[in-house]
Amino acid sequence: MRECSSASITSPSSQLSEWTVERVKLEISRGSVIDYGKVVDIGNGLLVKYGTRINSREAEATKLVATHTLVPVPKIIATLYDETESVTYIVQTKLPGRSPALLLPTLNPDQQAIIEQELKEIFCQFSTLDTLGPMGRKAFSVPPVPSLRRSWRMGGGDVDGIPPLAHQDSQCRPQF
């Protein structure tokens, strides 16, 4: 079993100690399933995402967003890989709030407009990540292939068949 990274934190079942695959499996067995067995709330504000389709790059991307934007993302506590089962485990903090999928149908138009504005701001912040290169590694940056580039603008008109995502007066017009 290979450990990608580790961290110390107080957990539901123990005091300060290192995260291991065995410990994560124990915490999962005691936790409550949130998403079809692939996300488990293990208590004390922590979740574990796991599975054969979970990749450690998800944790890297989350750390990149946390470092270079103001977008609220979970703090990555540990990323582990079980070579015998080909399963990746990501231990992370739980963000406050409710699922947008559950919340959106209950919102009135004014509340939906607020969410739209917040999403516009998030996409603006994400657009700044392009300058860092792939996964924040500018030294390894390769220019995008022109045929694969998306050229939509947030707040602009319908470009390349992709509808506008935000208000027409947007100051943020990222190019992808």
N, CA and C of each residue as an Amber inpcrd file, in Angstrom:
protein
   528
   0.8370000  -1.1830000   0.0000000   0.0000000   0.0000000   0.0000000
   0.8740000   1.2350000   0.0000000   0.5950000   2.1340000  -0.9150000
   1.3770000   3.3410000  -1.0710000   0.5890000   4.5110000  -0.5210000
   1.2500000   5.3550000   0.2400000   0.6080000   6.5500000   0.7900000
   1.0610000   7.7440000  -0.0140000   0.0970000   8.4730000  -0.6050000
   0.4260000   9.6430000  -1.4280000   0.8290000  10.8180000  -0.5650000
   0.1110000  11.0280000   0.5040000   0.4410000  12.0890000   1.4520000
  -0.2700000  11.7670000   2.7500000   0.1810000  12.3620000   3.8050000
  -0.4910000  12.1070000   5.0710000  -0.5410000  13.3800000   5.8840000
  -1.3960000  13.3720000   6.8840000  -1.5280000  14.5290000   7.7620000
  -1.9940000  14.0420000   9.1140000  -1.7690000  14.8350000  10.1160000
  -2.2420000  14.4950000  11.4470000  -3.4630000  15.3340000  11.7680000
  -4.4350000  14.7220000  12.4040000  -5.6680000  15.4280000  12.7620000
  -6.3860000  14.6100000  13.8310000  -7.1830000  15.2630000  14.6310000
  -7.9960000  14.5380000  15.5910000  -9.1440000  13.9020000  14.8350000
  -9.3630000  12.6160000  15.0340000 -10.4190000  11.9080000  14.3170000
 -11.4360000  11.3670000  15.3040000 -12.5590000  10.8390000  14.8030000
 -13.5890000  10.3160000  15.6870000 -13.1000000   9.1920000  16.5900000
 -12.1770000   8.3660000  16.0920000 -11.8180000   7.1840000  16.8730000
 -10.4480000   7.2460000  17.5330000  -9.6960000   8.3030000  17.2780000
  -8.3800000   8.3630000  17.9090000  -7.9160000   9.7970000  18.0470000
  -6.8730000   9.9650000  18.8220000  -6.2790000  11.2840000  18.9620000
  -5.3200000  11.5030000  17.8020000  -4.3690000  12.3910000  17.9520000
  -3.4350000  12.7180000  16.8920000  -2.6780000  11.4770000  16.4270000
  -2.8280000  11.1170000  15.1550000  -2.0860000   9.9890000  14.6020000
  -2.0730000  10.0840000  13.0920000  -1.2300000   9.2910000  12.4750000
  -1.0950000   9.2840000  11.0210000  -2.2530000   8.5440000  10.3720000
  -2.6020000   8.9830000   9.1730000  -3.6360000   8.3090000   8.3950000
  -2.9960000   7.1760000   7.6130000  -3.6030000   6.0080000   7.6610000
  -3.1840000   4.8480000   6.8830000  -4.4150000   4.2950000   6.1810000
  -4.2030000   3.4420000   5.1990000  -5.3310000   2.8290000   4.5040000
  -6.1820000   2.0380000   5.4980000  -5.5410000   1.3180000   6.4030000
  -6.2830000   0.5230000   7.3900000  -7.1410000   1.4200000   8.2800000
  -6.5790000   2.5300000   8.7000000  -7.3290000   3.4600000   9.5520000
  -8.5220000   4.0490000   8.7940000  -8.3070000   4.4250000   7.5250000
  -9.3960000   4.9880000   6.7260000 -10.5100000   3.9520000   6.5530000
 -10.1470000   2.7060000   6.2770000 -11.1600000   1.6490000   6.1330000
 -11.9560000   1.4810000   7.4290000 -11.2880000   1.5590000   8.5690000
 -11.9770000   1.4590000   9.8580000 -12.9410000   2.6280000  10.0380000
 -12.4910000   3.8380000   9.7250000 -13.3540000   5.0110000   9.8430000
 -14.5610000   4.9030000   8.9050000 -14.3440000   4.3970000   7.6990000
 -15.4420000   4.2120000   6.7470000 -16.4760000   3.2370000   7.3090000
 -16.0140000   2.1570000   7.9190000 -16.9460000   1.1550000   8.4580000
 -17.8010000   1.7250000   9.5910000 -17.3050000   2.7560000  10.2640000
 -18.0430000   3.3900000  11.3630000 -18.8670000   4.6010000  10.9110000
 -18.5940000   5.1070000   9.6990000 -19.2250000   6.3300000   9.2370000
 -20.5890000   6.1100000   8.6170000 -21.1780000   7.1960000   8.1170000
 -22.4790000   7.1200000   7.4570000 -22.3360000   7.5050000   5.9880000
 -22.8770000   6.6580000   5.1300000 -22.7660000   6.8300000   3.6890000
 -23.5420000   8.0660000   3.2440000 -22.9270000   8.8700000   2.3930000
 -23.5680000  10.0630000   1.8620000 -23.9170000   9.8710000   0.3910000
 -23.0060000   9.2610000  -0.3710000 -23.1940000   9.1790000  -1.8240000
 -22.9060000   7.7700000  -2.3240000 -23.9020000   6.9170000  -2.3080000
 -23.8270000   5.5770000  -2.8950000 -22.5650000   4.8130000  -2.5240000
 -22.1110000   4.9830000  -1.3100000 -20.9660000   4.2260000  -0.8470000
 -19.6260000   4.7700000  -1.2740000 -19.5830000   5.8810000  -2.0070000
 -18.3110000   6.4490000  -2.4550000 -17.8990000   7.6610000  -1.6420000
 -18.8030000   8.2060000  -0.8540000 -18.4920000   9.3100000   0.0630000
 -19.1000000   8.9420000   1.4080000 -18.2600000   8.9680000   2.4330000
 -18.7020000   8.5900000   3.7770000 -18.3350000   9.6940000   4.7580000
 -19.3130000  10.0960000   5.5710000 -19.0870000  11.0520000   6.6500000
 -18.5380000  10.2540000   7.8160000 -17.2770000  10.5310000   8.2020000
 -16.6610000   9.7710000   9.2890000 -16.6780000  10.5500000  10.6080000
 -17.4040000  11.6660000  10.6400000 -17.5450000  12.4430000  11.8700000
 -16.4740000  13.5080000  12.0090000 -16.6490000  14.3510000  13.0150000
 -15.7260000  15.4580000  13.3050000 -15.4510000  16.3320000  12.0910000
 -16.4690000  16.4940000  11.2420000 -16.3200000  17.3640000  10.0890000
 -15.4800000  16.8040000   8.9560000 -15.3050000  15.4780000   8.9280000
 -14.4770000  14.8560000   7.8920000 -15.2890000  13.9210000   7.0120000
 -14.9010000  13.8650000   5.7380000 -15.4740000  12.9400000   4.7670000
 -14.3470000  12.1200000   4.1620000 -14.7050000  10.9330000   3.6740000
 -13.7700000  10.1460000   2.8850000 -14.4320000   9.8630000   1.5480000
 -13.7510000  10.2450000   0.4750000 -14.1690000   9.8860000  -0.8790000
 -13.2600000   8.7370000  -1.2820000 -13.8450000   7.6930000  -1.8610000
 -12.9930000   6.5690000  -2.2240000 -13.5790000   5.7780000  -3.3830000
 -12.7130000   5.0180000  -4.0160000 -13.1390000   4.1430000  -5.0970000
 -12.0480000   3.9760000  -6.1320000 -12.3160000   3.0720000  -7.0710000
 -11.3580000   2.8170000  -8.1420000 -11.3530000   3.9570000  -9.1570000
 -12.4230000   4.7490000  -9.1820000 -12.4950000   5.8770000 -10.1130000
 -12.0990000   7.2070000  -9.4600000 -11.7880000   7.1930000  -8.1920000
 -11.2790000   8.3920000  -7.5140000  -9.7810000   8.4380000  -7.7950000
  -9.2700000   9.6330000  -8.0970000  -7.8790000   9.7760000  -8.4780000
  -7.2200000  10.7980000  -7.5560000  -5.9610000  10.5850000  -7.2410000
  -5.2510000  11.5230000  -6.3640000  -5.1400000  12.9080000  -6.9930000
  -5.2860000  13.0140000  -8.3070000  -5.2440000  14.3370000  -8.9540000
  -6.4220000  15.2130000  -8.5310000  -7.5210000  14.5860000  -8.1150000
  -8.6440000  15.3670000  -7.5900000  -8.1970000  16.1350000  -6.3500000
  -7.4450000  15.4700000  -5.4930000  -6.9300000  16.1350000  -4.2830000
  -5.9390000  17.2370000  -4.6610000  -5.0780000  16.9810000  -5.6570000
  -4.1300000  17.9890000  -6.1160000  -4.8750000  19.2120000  -6.6600000
  -5.9190000  18.9650000  -7.4500000  -6.6930000  20.0650000  -8.0280000
  -7.3900000  20.8730000  -6.9350000  -7.8990000  20.1910000  -5.9200000
  -8.5610000  20.8770000  -4.8050000  -7.5590000  21.7720000  -4.0760000
  -6.3550000  21.2660000  -3.8530000  -5.3140000  22.0730000  -3.1970000
  -4.9230000  23.2700000  -4.0570000  -4.8610000  23.0770000  -5.3640000
  -4.5360000  24.1660000  -6.2830000  -5.5830000  25.2710000  -6.2040000
  -6.8590000  24.8870000  -6.2200000  -7.9470000  25.8650000  -6.1210000
  -7.8810000  26.5910000  -4.7760000  -7.6180000  25.8470000  -3.7070000
  -7.5370000  26.4570000  -2.3700000  -6.3870000  27.4590000  -2.2770000
  -5.2850000  27.1510000  -2.9220000  -4.0960000  28.0030000  -2.8500000
  -4.2220000  29.2710000  -3.6890000  -4.8690000  29.1680000  -4.8430000
  -4.8290000  30.2660000  -5.8070000  -6.1580000  30.9730000  -6.0510000
  -7.2060000  30.6220000  -5.3040000  -8.4920000  31.3050000  -5.4490000
  -9.1090000  31.4910000  -4.0740000 -10.2380000  32.1790000  -4.0570000
 -11.0110000  32.3290000  -2.8180000 -12.2240000  31.3990000  -2.8120000
 -12.2750000  30.4740000  -3.7660000 -13.3850000  29.5330000  -3.8640000
 -13.3150000  28.5770000  -2.6730000 -14.4220000  28.4420000  -1.9260000
 -14.3970000  27.5170000  -0.7850000 -14.3360000  26.0650000  -1.2630000
 -13.3000000  25.3780000  -0.8430000 -13.1350000  23.9630000  -1.1600000
 -12.7510000  23.2300000   0.1200000 -13.0010000  21.9260000   0.1630000
 -12.5970000  21.1690000   1.3560000 -11.0760000  21.1820000   1.5260000
 -10.6180000  21.1000000   2.7580000  -9.1880000  20.9550000   3.0270000
  -8.8560000  19.4760000   2.8900000  -7.8200000  19.1810000   2.1300000
  -7.3950000  17.7990000   1.9510000  -6.5230000  17.4100000   3.1480000
  -6.9610000  16.3820000   3.8510000  -6.2370000  15.9160000   5.0330000
  -5.2300000  14.8330000   4.6530000  -5.6530000  13.8930000   3.8120000
  -4.7710000  12.8150000   3.3800000  -5.2870000  12.2260000   2.0800000
  -4.3460000  11.7500000   1.2710000  -4.6640000  11.0180000   0.0600000
  -3.8750000   9.7230000   0.1190000  -4.5760000   8.6080000   0.0320000
  -3.9310000   7.3010000   0.1500000  -4.3640000   6.3980000  -0.9880000
  -3.5110000   5.4400000  -1.3280000  -3.8270000   4.4960000  -2.3890000
  -3.5620000   3.0780000  -1.8960000  -4.5520000   2.2060000  -2.0690000
  -4.4260000   0.8070000  -1.7080000  -4.1360000   0.0330000  -2.9870000
  -2.8650000  -0.3500000  -3.1850000  -2.4540000  -1.0410000  -4.4060000
  -3.1020000  -2.4120000  -4.5430000  -3.4000000  -3.0620000  -3.4280000
  -3.9870000  -4.4010000  -3.5060000  -5.4090000  -4.3700000  -4.0460000
  -6.1350000  -3.2850000  -3.8040000  -7.5200000  -3.1600000  -4.2670000
  -7.6910000  -2.0960000  -5.3500000  -6.6080000  -1.3990000  -5.7020000
  -6.6400000  -0.3030000  -6.6850000  -7.6720000   0.7610000  -6.3140000
  -7.7020000   1.1110000  -5.0290000  -8.6580000   2.0930000  -4.5190000
  -7.8940000   3.2950000  -3.9680000  -8.3480000   4.4930000  -4.3570000
  -7.7990000   5.7400000  -3.8170000  -8.7560000   6.2490000  -2.7510000
  -8.2070000   6.7630000  -1.6550000  -8.9780000   7.3450000  -0.5600000
  -8.5410000   8.7970000  -0.3960000  -9.5160000   9.6990000  -0.3400000
  -9.2250000  11.1060000  -0.0650000  -9.9740000  11.4790000   1.2070000
  -9.2220000  11.8170000   2.2470000  -9.8090000  12.2790000   3.5000000
  -9.8070000  13.7950000   3.4330000 -10.9880000  14.3970000   3.6320000
 -11.1060000  15.8500000   3.4990000 -12.1120000  16.3940000   4.4840000
 -12.0410000  17.7070000   4.6800000 -13.0190000  18.3460000   5.5560000
 -14.3520000  18.4430000   4.8250000 -15.3880000  18.6020000   5.5950000
 -16.7450000  18.7220000   5.0560000 -17.1000000  20.2030000   5.0140000
 -17.5550000  20.6670000   3.8530000 -17.9740000  22.0620000   3.7350000
 -19.3590000  22.2360000   4.3420000 -19.6340000  23.3960000   4.9140000
 -20.9710000  23.6320000   5.4670000 -21.9880000  23.8350000   4.3430000
 -23.2330000  23.6570000   4.6570000 -24.2920000  23.9320000   3.6860000
 -24.9670000  22.6700000   3.1840000 -25.8460000  22.9080000   2.1960000
 -26.6000000  21.8080000   1.5940000 -26.2060000  21.6420000   0.1360000
 -26.5410000  20.5060000  -0.4070000 -26.2510000  20.2060000  -1.8020000
 -26.9840000  21.1780000  -2.7220000 -26.2830000  21.7870000  -3.6910000
 -26.9560000  22.6860000  -4.6360000 -28.0840000  21.9880000  -5.3990000
 -27.9240000  20.7220000  -5.6930000 -28.9620000  19.9860000  -6.4180000
 -30.2580000  19.9270000  -5.6150000 -30.1610000  19.8560000  -4.3030000
 -31.3470000  19.8290000  -3.4500000 -31.8780000  21.2350000  -3.1850000
 -30.9930000  22.1950000  -3.1650000 -31.3530000  23.5620000  -2.8200000
 -31.9880000  24.3400000  -3.9760000 -31.4550000  24.1830000  -5.1860000
 -31.8730000  24.9930000  -6.3300000 -33.3790000  25.0040000  -6.5860000
 -34.0780000  23.8680000  -6.5560000 -35.5200000  23.8950000  -6.8360000
 -36.3410000  24.6870000  -5.8120000 -35.7670000  24.9600000  -4.6520000
 -36.5050000  25.6560000  -3.5990000 -36.3030000  27.1700000  -3.6300000
 -35.4410000  27.6620000  -4.5240000 -35.0890000  29.0810000  -4.5440000
 -36.0340000  29.8910000  -5.4260000 -36.2960000  31.1310000  -5.0000000
 -37.0820000  32.0490000  -5.8320000 -36.1340000  32.7130000  -6.8370000
 -36.6590000  33.4520000  -7.8280000 -35.8060000  34.0660000  -8.8510000
 -34.7080000  34.9840000  -8.2950000 -35.0020000  35.7490000  -7.2440000
 -33.9690000  36.6240000  -6.6650000 -32.8310000  35.8020000  -6.0650000
 -33.1710000  34.7220000  -5.3780000 -32.1510000  33.8550000  -4.7950000
 -31.3470000  33.1570000  -5.8900000 -32.0270000  32.7500000  -6.9680000
 -31.3250000  32.1270000  -8.0910000 -30.3460000  33.1090000  -8.7240000
 -30.7150000  34.3970000  -8.7910000 -29.8230000  35.4230000  -9.3440000
 -28.5710000  35.5770000  -8.4840000 -28.7240000  35.4530000  -7.1780000
 -27.5630000  35.5280000  -6.2740000 -26.6250000  34.3550000  -6.5390000
 -27.1970000  33.1680000  -6.6800000 -26.3890000  31.9760000  -6.9740000
 -25.6880000  32.1460000  -8.3210000 -26.4080000  32.6790000  -9.3080000
 -25.8220000  32.9230000 -10.6260000 -24.6180000  33.8520000 -10.5030000
 -24.7360000  34.9250000  -9.7340000 -23.6350000  35.8680000  -9.5450000
 -22.4590000  35.1870000  -8.8470000 -22.7440000  34.3800000  -7.8420000
 -21.6710000  33.6800000  -7.1390000 -20.9570000  32.7040000  -8.0720000
 -21.7030000  32.0070000  -8.9180000 -21.0870000  31.0910000  -9.8730000
 -20.2270000  31.8490000 -10.8840000 -20.6970000  33.0160000 -11.3010000
 -19.9180000  33.8480000 -12.2240000 -18.5740000  34.1950000 -11.5830000
 -18.6000000  34.5840000 -10.3160000 -17.3630000  34.9290000  -9.6160000
 -16.4390000  33.7210000  -9.4810000 -17.0220000  32.5560000  -9.2400000
 -16.2190000  31.3250000  -9.1380000 -15.5410000  31.0350000 -10.4710000
 -16.3000000  31.1220000 -11.5730000 -15.7040000  30.8710000 -12.8860000
 -14.6270000  31.8870000 -13.2210000 -14.8110000  33.1290000 -12.8040000
 -13.7720000  34.1430000 -13.0110000 -12.4920000  33.7380000 -12.2810000
 -12.6280000  33.2660000 -11.0540000 -11.4530000  32.8380000 -10.2980000
 -10.8150000  31.6040000 -10.9280000 -11.6380000  30.6780000 -11.4130000
 -11.0930000  29.4930000 -12.0740000 -10.2920000  29.8840000 -13.3140000
 -10.7520000  30.9200000 -14.0270000 -10.0530000  31.3170000 -15.2540000
  -8.6290000  31.7770000 -14.9670000  -8.3670000  32.2840000 -13.7670000
  -7.0120000  32.7160000 -13.4280000  -6.0600000  31.5370000 -13.2760000
  -6.5990000  30.3550000 -13.0570000  -5.7500000  29.1710000 -12.8890000
  -5.0520000  28.7870000 -14.1870000  -5.5980000  29.1840000 -15.3250000
  -4.9780000  28.8670000 -16.6160000  -3.5470000  29.3670000 -16.6990000
  -3.2670000  30.4980000 -16.0650000  -1.9290000  31.0760000 -16.1360000
  -0.8960000  30.2250000 -15.3910000  -1.3510000  29.3060000 -14.5600000
  -0.4340000  28.4740000 -13.7690000   0.0260000  27.2320000 -14.5180000
  -0.6020000  26.9400000 -15.6470000  -0.2680000  25.7250000 -16.3850000
  -1.0090000  24.5330000 -15.8080000  -0.8460000  23.3610000 -16.4350000
  -1.5430000  22.1610000 -15.9780000  -1.2170000  21.8350000 -14.5190000
  -2.2520000  21.7120000 -13.7160000  -2.1320000  21.3770000 -12.2930000
  -1.1590000  22.3020000 -11.5670000  -1.0560000  23.5630000 -12.0270000
  -0.2220000  24.5410000 -11.3540000   1.2530000  24.3950000 -11.6280000
   1.6000000  23.6270000 -12.6240000   3.0060000  23.3770000 -12.9460000
   3.3660000  24.1030000 -14.2380000   3.5870000  25.3980000 -14.1420000
   3.8330000  26.2370000 -15.3210000   5.0170000  25.7270000 -16.1310000
   6.0260000  25.1970000 -15.4840000   7.2100000  24.7250000 -16.1900000
   6.8770000  23.6180000 -17.1860000   5.8080000  22.8930000 -16.9410000
   5.4290000  21.7870000 -17.8100000   4.2580000  22.1590000 -18.7160000
   3.9490000  23.4490000 -18.7840000   2.8030000  23.9100000 -19.5460000
   3.0050000  23.6890000 -21.0440000   1.9690000  23.2070000 -21.6910000
   1.9740000  23.0050000 -23.1330000   0.8280000  23.8350000 -23.6900000
   1.0580000  24.5940000 -24.7670000  -0.0330000  25.3990000 -25.3200000
  -1.2020000  24.5100000 -25.7360000  -2.4340000  25.0100000 -25.5930000
  -3.5890000  24.2030000 -25.9680000  -3.6450000  23.9850000 -27.4750000
  -4.1890000  22.8600000 -27.8700000  -4.3830000  22.5640000 -29.2770000
  -5.5520000  23.4170000 -29.7610000  -5.3640000  24.2570000 -30.8000000
  -6.4230000  25.1820000 -31.2220000  -7.7610000  24.5130000 -31.4900000
  -7.7820000  23.3400000 -32.0830000  -9.0550000  22.7000000 -32.4020000
  -9.8070000  22.2470000 -31.1590000  -9.1170000  22.1210000 -30.0450000
  -9.7500000  21.6630000 -28.8140000 -10.1170000  22.8110000 -27.8790000
  -9.7190000  24.0360000 -28.2080000  -9.9910000  25.1860000 -27.3320000
 -11.4640000  25.5310000 -27.3360000 -11.9690000  25.8820000 -26.1690000
 -13.3380000  26.4020000 -26.0550000 -13.2250000  27.9080000 -25.9850000
 -14.0200000  28.6050000 -26.7640000 -13.8640000  30.0560000 -26.8370000
 -15.0840000  30.8020000 -26.3200000 -15.7680000  30.2650000 -25.3250000
 -16.9210000  30.9830000 -24.7910000 -16.4690000  32.0690000 -23.8400000
 -17.3290000  33.0490000 -23.6780000 -17.0660000  34.1500000 -22.7540000
 -18.1860000  34.1960000 -21.7270000 -17.8170000  34.3130000 -20.4700000
 -18.8380000  34.4790000 -19.4350000 -19.4570000  35.8520000 -19.5930000
 -20.7580000  35.8970000 -19.6500000 -21.4430000  37.1650000 -19.7400000
 -21.5450000  37.6980000 -21.1510000 -20.8430000  37.0770000 -22.0830000
 -20.8990000  37.5190000 -23.4660000 -22.1010000  36.8990000 -24.1580000
 -22.1070000  37.0020000 -25.4550000 -23.1990000  36.4330000 -26.2270000
 -23.0180000  34.9350000 -26.3880000 -23.8470000  34.3640000 -27.2230000
 -23.7850000  32.9420000 -27.5240000 -22.5920000  32.7290000 -28.4560000
 -21.5040000  32.1650000 -27.9340000 -20.2820000  31.9800000 -28.7050000
 -20.0770000  30.4910000 -28.9310000 -19.8380000  30.1020000 -30.1560000
 -19.6350000  28.7040000 -30.5160000 -20.7760000  27.8200000 -30.0380000
 -21.9850000  28.3460000 -30.0170000 -23.1410000  27.5490000 -29.6270000
 -23.2980000  27.3570000 -28.1330000 -22.4310000  27.9820000 -27.3480000
 -22.5110000  27.8430000 -25.8930000 -23.1850000  29.0940000 -25.3400000
 -24.3100000  28.9630000 -24.6600000 -25.0360000  30.1390000 -24.1750000
 -24.2820000  30.8670000 -23.0790000 -24.5900000  32.1590000 -22.8840000
 -23.9360000  32.9250000 -21.8220000 -24.2820000  32.3500000 -20.4540000
 -23.3220000  32.4500000 -19.5390000 -23.5050000  31.9050000 -18.2000000
 -23.8810000  32.9650000 -17.1810000 -23.7020000  34.2310000 -17.5080000
 -23.9520000  35.2680000 -16.5110000 -24.4300000  36.5390000 -17.2060000
 -24.5110000  37.6190000 -16.4580000 -25.0310000  38.8860000 -16.9630000
 -24.1720000  39.4640000 -18.0860000 -24.7870000  40.2610000 -18.9720000
 -24.1010000  40.8660000 -20.1060000 -23.0310000  41.8710000 -19.6840000
 -23.1540000  42.4330000 -18.4900000 -22.2070000  43.4740000 -18.0680000
 -20.9950000  42.9120000 -17.3380000 -20.7440000  41.6380000 -17.4820000
 -19.6530000  40.9890000 -16.7670000 -18.3000000  41.6140000 -17.0970000
 -17.4630000  41.8010000 -16.1080000 -16.1130000  42.2930000 -16.2970000
 -15.1500000  41.1400000 -16.5590000 -15.5780000  39.9500000 -16.2470000
 -14.7290000  38.7740000 -16.3950000 -15.0860000  38.0820000 -17.6990000
 -14.1380000  38.0110000 -18.6010000 -14.3750000  37.3630000 -19.8820000
 -13.2220000  36.3980000 -20.1790000 -13.1580000  35.2820000 -19.4460000
 -12.0640000  34.3300000 -19.6620000 -12.1780000  33.6510000 -21.0200000
 -11.0560000  33.3580000 -21.6110000 -10.9950000  32.6160000 -22.8690000
 -10.4280000  31.2360000 -22.5770000 -11.0900000  30.2200000 -23.0620000
 -10.5820000  28.8470000 -22.8750000 -10.2920000  28.2470000 -24.2210000
